[in-house]
PDB file of C-alpha atoms in Angstrom:
ATOM      1  CA  MET A   1      83.741  44.086 106.055  1.00  0.00           C
ATOM      2  CA  LYS A   2      86.947  44.167 108.101  1.00  0.00           C
ATOM      3  CA  ILE A   3      90.481  44.397 106.796  1.00  0.00           C
ATOM      4  CA  ALA A   4      92.095  40.953 106.634  1.00  0.00           C
ATOM      5  CA  ASN A   5      94.419  39.043 104.325  1.00  0.00           C
ATOM      6  CA  LYS A   6      93.359  39.152 100.652  1.00  0.00           C
ATOM      7  CA  THR A   7      91.601  42.506 101.140  1.00  0.00           C
ATOM      8  CA  VAL A   8      92.335  45.432  98.835  1.00  0.00           C
ATOM      9  CA  VAL A   9      92.557  48.455 101.104  1.00  0.00           C
ATOM     10  CA  GLN A  10      92.358  52.093 100.059  1.00  0.00           C
ATOM     11  CA  PHE A  11      93.295  54.623 102.696  1.00  0.00           C
ATOM     12  CA  HIS A  12      94.478  58.166 103.269  1.00  0.00           C
ATOM     13  CA  TYR A  13      97.270  59.058 105.646  1.00  0.00           C
ATOM     14  CA  THR A  14      99.114  61.952 107.172  1.00  0.00           C
ATOM     15  CA  LEU A  15     102.645  61.163 108.317  1.00  0.00           C
ATOM     16  CA  LYS A  16     104.152  63.141 111.206  1.00  0.00           C
ATOM     17  CA  ASP A  17     107.514  63.127 112.936  1.00  0.00           C
ATOM     18  CA  GLU A  18     108.054  62.820 116.690  1.00  0.00           C
ATOM     19  CA  ALA A  19     107.506  66.561 117.181  1.00  0.00           C
ATOM     20  CA  GLY A  20     104.149  66.385 115.370  1.00  0.00           C
ATOM     21  CA  ASN A  21     105.397  68.106 112.204  1.00  0.00           C
ATOM     22  CA  GLU A  22     103.698  66.886 109.033  1.00  0.00           C
ATOM     23  CA  ILE A  23     106.089  65.101 106.679  1.00  0.00           C
ATOM     24  CA  GLU A  24     103.619  64.099 103.972  1.00  0.00           C
ATOM     25  CA  SER A  25      99.950  63.445 103.325  1.00  0.00           C
ATOM     26  CA  SER A  26      97.892  61.621 100.722  1.00  0.00           C
ATOM     27  CA  TYR A  27      94.818  63.829 101.022  1.00  0.00           C
ATOM     28  CA  ALA A  28      95.709  65.965  97.971  1.00  0.00           C
ATOM     29  CA  SER A  29      95.434  62.889  95.727  1.00  0.00           C
ATOM     30  CA  ASP A  30      93.719  59.526  95.460  1.00  0.00           C
ATOM     31  CA  PRO A  31      93.877  57.170  98.445  1.00  0.00           C
ATOM     32  CA  LEU A  32      96.799  54.763  98.621  1.00  0.00           C
ATOM     33  CA  ALA A  33      95.797  51.188  97.694  1.00  0.00           C
ATOM     34  CA  TYR A  34      97.493  47.908  98.639  1.00  0.00           C
ATOM     35  CA  LEU A  35      96.768  44.187  99.048  1.00  0.00           C
ATOM     36  CA  HIS A  36      96.649  43.376 102.754  1.00  0.00           C
ATOM     37  CA  GLY A  37      98.750  40.482 104.047  1.00  0.00           C
ATOM     38  CA  TYR A  38     101.326  40.416 101.232  1.00  0.00           C
ATOM     39  CA  LYS A  39     104.072  42.656 102.662  1.00  0.00           C
ATOM     40  CA  ASN A  40     103.145  45.542 100.363  1.00  0.00           C
ATOM     41  CA  MET A  41     102.955  48.030 103.234  1.00  0.00           C
ATOM     42  CA  LEU A  42     105.068  49.073 106.209  1.00  0.00           C
ATOM     43  CA  VAL A  43     104.574  46.298 108.773  1.00  0.00           C
ATOM     44  CA  GLY A  44     103.397  48.684 111.511  1.00  0.00           C
ATOM     45  CA  VAL A  45     100.844  50.369 109.254  1.00  0.00           C
ATOM     46  CA  GLU A  46      99.534  47.034 107.982  1.00  0.00           C
ATOM     47  CA  ASN A  47      99.208  45.704 111.545  1.00  0.00           C
ATOM     48  CA  ALA A  48      97.381  48.875 112.621  1.00  0.00           C
ATOM     49  CA  LEU A  49      94.909  48.551 109.725  1.00  0.00           C
ATOM     50  CA  THR A  50      94.057  44.892 110.461  1.00  0.00           C
ATOM     51  CA  ASP A  51      90.395  44.483 111.504  1.00  0.00           C
ATOM     52  CA  LYS A  52      89.511  48.119 110.651  1.00  0.00           C
ATOM     53  CA  GLU A  53      86.511  48.996 108.451  1.00  0.00           C
ATOM     54  CA  ALA A  54      85.765  51.589 105.783  1.00  0.00           C
ATOM     55  CA  GLY A  55      85.267  54.977 107.431  1.00  0.00           C
ATOM     56  CA  ASP A  56      87.525  54.241 110.418  1.00  0.00           C
ATOM     57  CA  LYS A  57      89.866  57.105 111.360  1.00  0.00           C
ATOM     58  CA  PHE A  58      92.663  56.656 113.890  1.00  0.00           C
ATOM     59  CA  SER A  59      96.289  57.443 114.678  1.00  0.00           C
ATOM     60  CA  VAL A  60      99.161  55.091 115.399  1.00  0.00           C
ATOM     61  CA  THR A  61     102.678  55.948 116.573  1.00  0.00           C
ATOM     62  CA  LEU A  62     105.270  53.467 115.376  1.00  0.00           C
ATOM     63  CA  GLN A  63     108.839  52.718 116.390  1.00  0.00           C
ATOM     64  CA  PRO A  64     111.557  52.471 113.713  1.00  0.00           C
ATOM     65  CA  GLU A  65     111.504  48.651 113.657  1.00  0.00           C
ATOM     66  CA  ASP A  66     107.873  48.791 112.451  1.00  0.00           C
ATOM     67  CA  THR A  67     108.514  51.358 109.714  1.00  0.00           C
ATOM     68  CA  TYR A  68     111.851  52.031 107.983  1.00  0.00           C
ATOM     69  CA  GLY A  69     114.162  50.338 110.501  1.00  0.00           C
ATOM     70  CA  GLU A  70     117.002  51.683 112.579  1.00  0.00           C
ATOM     71  CA  ARG A  71     119.719  53.833 111.024  1.00  0.00           C
ATOM     72  CA  LYS A  72     122.823  51.829 110.189  1.00  0.00           C
ATOM     73  CA  GLU A  73     126.145  53.651 110.188  1.00  0.00           C
ATOM     74  CA  ASP A  74     127.616  51.137 107.728  1.00  0.00           C
ATOM     75  CA  MET A  75     125.173  52.423 105.107  1.00  0.00           C
ATOM     76  CA  ILE A  76     127.472  55.363 104.330  1.00  0.00           C
ATOM     77  CA  GLN A  77     129.296  54.722 101.043  1.00  0.00           C
ATOM     78  CA  ARG A  78     131.376  56.481  98.431  1.00  0.00           C
ATOM     79  CA  VAL A  79     130.129  56.099  94.864  1.00  0.00           C
ATOM     80  CA  PRO A  80     131.347  57.507  91.572  1.00  0.00           C
ATOM     81  CA  SER A  81     129.341  60.641  90.808  1.00  0.00           C
ATOM     82  CA  LYS A  82     128.532  59.285  87.338  1.00  0.00           C
ATOM     83  CA  HIS A  83     126.489  56.495  89.010  1.00  0.00           C
ATOM     84  CA  LEU A  84     124.338  58.914  90.979  1.00  0.00           C
ATOM     85  CA  GLN A  85     121.088  59.800  89.203  1.00  0.00           C
ATOM     86  CA  ASP A  86     119.046  62.921  89.873  1.00  0.00           C
ATOM     87  CA  ALA A  87     115.383  63.437  88.994  1.00  0.00           C
ATOM     88  CA  ASN A  88     116.101  67.121  88.313  1.00  0.00           C
ATOM     89  CA  GLY A  89     119.003  66.427  85.962  1.00  0.00           C
ATOM     90  CA  THR A  90     121.419  68.307  88.211  1.00  0.00           C
ATOM     91  CA  THR A  91     125.019  67.212  87.867  1.00  0.00           C
ATOM     92  CA  LYS A  92     126.565  69.425  90.581  1.00  0.00           C
ATOM     93  CA  TRP A  93     125.934  67.495  93.785  1.00  0.00           C
ATOM     94  CA  LYS A  94     125.775  69.179  97.192  1.00  0.00           C
ATOM     95  CA  ALA A  95     125.331  67.857 100.730  1.00  0.00           C
ATOM     96  CA  GLY A  96     121.668  67.269 101.576  1.00  0.00           C
ATOM     97  CA  MET A  97     120.554  66.560  98.017  1.00  0.00           C
ATOM     98  CA  THR A  98     118.861  63.257  97.260  1.00  0.00           C
ATOM     99  CA  GLY A  99     119.553  61.011  94.308  1.00  0.00           C
ATOM    100  CA  VAL A 100     119.201  57.428  93.175  1.00  0.00           C
ATOM    101  CA  VAL A 101     121.798  54.688  92.765  1.00  0.00           C
ATOM    102  CA  GLU A 102     121.356  51.297  91.172  1.00  0.00           C
ATOM    103  CA  THR A 103     122.163  48.438  93.604  1.00  0.00           C
ATOM    104  CA  GLU A 104     121.930  44.664  93.499  1.00  0.00           C
ATOM    105  CA  GLN A 105     118.525  45.055  95.210  1.00  0.00           C
ATOM    106  CA  GLY A 106     117.327  47.608  92.637  1.00  0.00           C
ATOM    107  CA  GLN A 107     117.178  51.394  92.828  1.00  0.00           C
ATOM    108  CA  ARG A 108     117.816  53.035  96.216  1.00  0.00           C
ATOM    109  CA  GLN A 109     117.231  56.621  97.197  1.00  0.00           C
ATOM    110  CA  VAL A 110     120.330  58.120  98.796  1.00  0.00           C
ATOM    111  CA  THR A 111     121.181  61.372 100.548  1.00  0.00           C
ATOM    112  CA  VAL A 112     124.406  63.144  99.621  1.00  0.00           C
ATOM    113  CA  ILE A 113     126.688  63.736 102.618  1.00  0.00           C
ATOM    114  CA  LYS A 114     129.751  65.069 100.810  1.00  0.00           C
ATOM    115  CA  ALA A 115     130.309  65.697  97.116  1.00  0.00           C
ATOM    116  CA  GLY A 116     133.630  65.660  95.314  1.00  0.00           C
ATOM    117  CA  LYS A 117     134.420  66.075  91.650  1.00  0.00           C
ATOM    118  CA  PHE A 118     134.455  62.354  90.879  1.00  0.00           C
ATOM    119  CA  MET A 119     133.220  60.642  94.056  1.00  0.00           C
ATOM    120  CA  VAL A 120     130.181  61.322  96.243  1.00  0.00           C
ATOM    121  CA  THR A 121     129.695  60.134  99.831  1.00  0.00           C
ATOM    122  CA  VAL A 122     126.083  59.039 100.252  1.00  0.00           C
ATOM    123  CA  ASP A 123     123.842  57.722 103.012  1.00  0.00           C
ATOM    124  CA  ILE A 124     121.847  54.732 101.754  1.00  0.00           C
ATOM    125  CA  ASN A 125     119.634  54.590 104.873  1.00  0.00           C
ATOM    126  CA  PRO A 126     116.007  55.421 104.109  1.00  0.00           C
ATOM    127  CA  PRO A 127     115.493  59.121 104.968  1.00  0.00           C
ATOM    128  CA  LEU A 128     113.040  58.196 107.767  1.00  0.00           C
ATOM    129  CA  ALA A 129     115.128  55.356 109.229  1.00  0.00           C
ATOM    130  CA  GLY A 130     115.557  55.557 112.996  1.00  0.00           C
ATOM    131  CA  LYS A 131     112.607  57.891 113.476  1.00  0.00           C
ATOM    132  CA  VAL A 132     109.462  57.421 115.557  1.00  0.00           C
ATOM    133  CA  LEU A 133     106.577  58.194 113.191  1.00  0.00           C
ATOM    134  CA  THR A 134     102.885  58.878 113.679  1.00  0.00           C
ATOM    135  CA  PHE A 135     100.398  57.952 110.983  1.00  0.00           C
ATOM    136  CA  ASP A 136      96.906  59.485 110.992  1.00  0.00           C
ATOM    137  CA  LEU A 137      94.952  56.918 108.966  1.00  0.00           C
ATOM    138  CA  GLU A 138      91.512  56.967 107.339  1.00  0.00           C
ATOM    139  CA  VAL A 139      90.183  53.819 105.683  1.00  0.00           C
ATOM    140  CA  ALA A 140      88.442  54.904 102.472  1.00  0.00           C
ATOM    141  CA  GLU A 141      87.340  51.675 100.770  1.00  0.00           C
ATOM    142  CA  LEU A 142      87.694  47.904 101.076  1.00  0.00           C
ATOM    143  CA  ARG A 143      86.992  44.992  98.797  1.00  0.00           C
ATOM    144  CA  GLN A 144      87.951  41.362  98.404  1.00  0.00           C
ATOM    145  CA  ALA A 145      90.971  40.909  96.145  1.00  0.00           C
ATOM    146  CA  THR A 146      90.497  39.196  92.809  1.00  0.00           C
ATOM    147  CA  ASP A 147      92.166  35.820  92.195  1.00  0.00           C
ATOM    148  CA  GLU A 148      94.600  37.567  89.836  1.00  0.00           C
ATOM    149  CA  GLU A 149      95.578  40.134  92.494  1.00  0.00           C
ATOM    150  CA  VAL A 150      96.170  37.370  95.036  1.00  0.00           C
ATOM    151  CA  GLU A 151      98.185  35.352  92.518  1.00  0.00           C
ATOM    152  CA  HIS A 152     100.458  38.336  91.794  1.00  0.00           C
ATOM    153  CA  GLY A 153     100.562  39.416  95.445  1.00  0.00           C
ATOM    154  CA  HIS A 154      99.606  43.005  94.642  1.00  0.00           C
TER     155      HIS A 154
END
């Protein structure tokens, strides 16, 4: 069976930056699963997995437009510190820390650029925006999606 639309795909990955440094990997846990053809995956990764089979191992290097997009300078914003949420419960923000803000599009991860007492300057760009990324991929399992999965799109 080959990966095509309406296929549930389980795969492992190792993500590397342009210098070959590992950013993250799924091998310490269960494979990642998604429904192919329903925009549930980075477009470049989904395209690379099309027509692959269980057991296939390969690498693909992707440009920003096929992953997290280009960095946008207008994505720098000032927000009240009370609206910035932290998974660790920290209330003293410092440059480089990541947090979450609620937007009209839902929750967004942000990176703190500058922190003041009441206002925090944050970068709303995805942390990997503008970067060339390499994915080492291994297809673990495939199966046809159920009617319910197709109906829900995931």
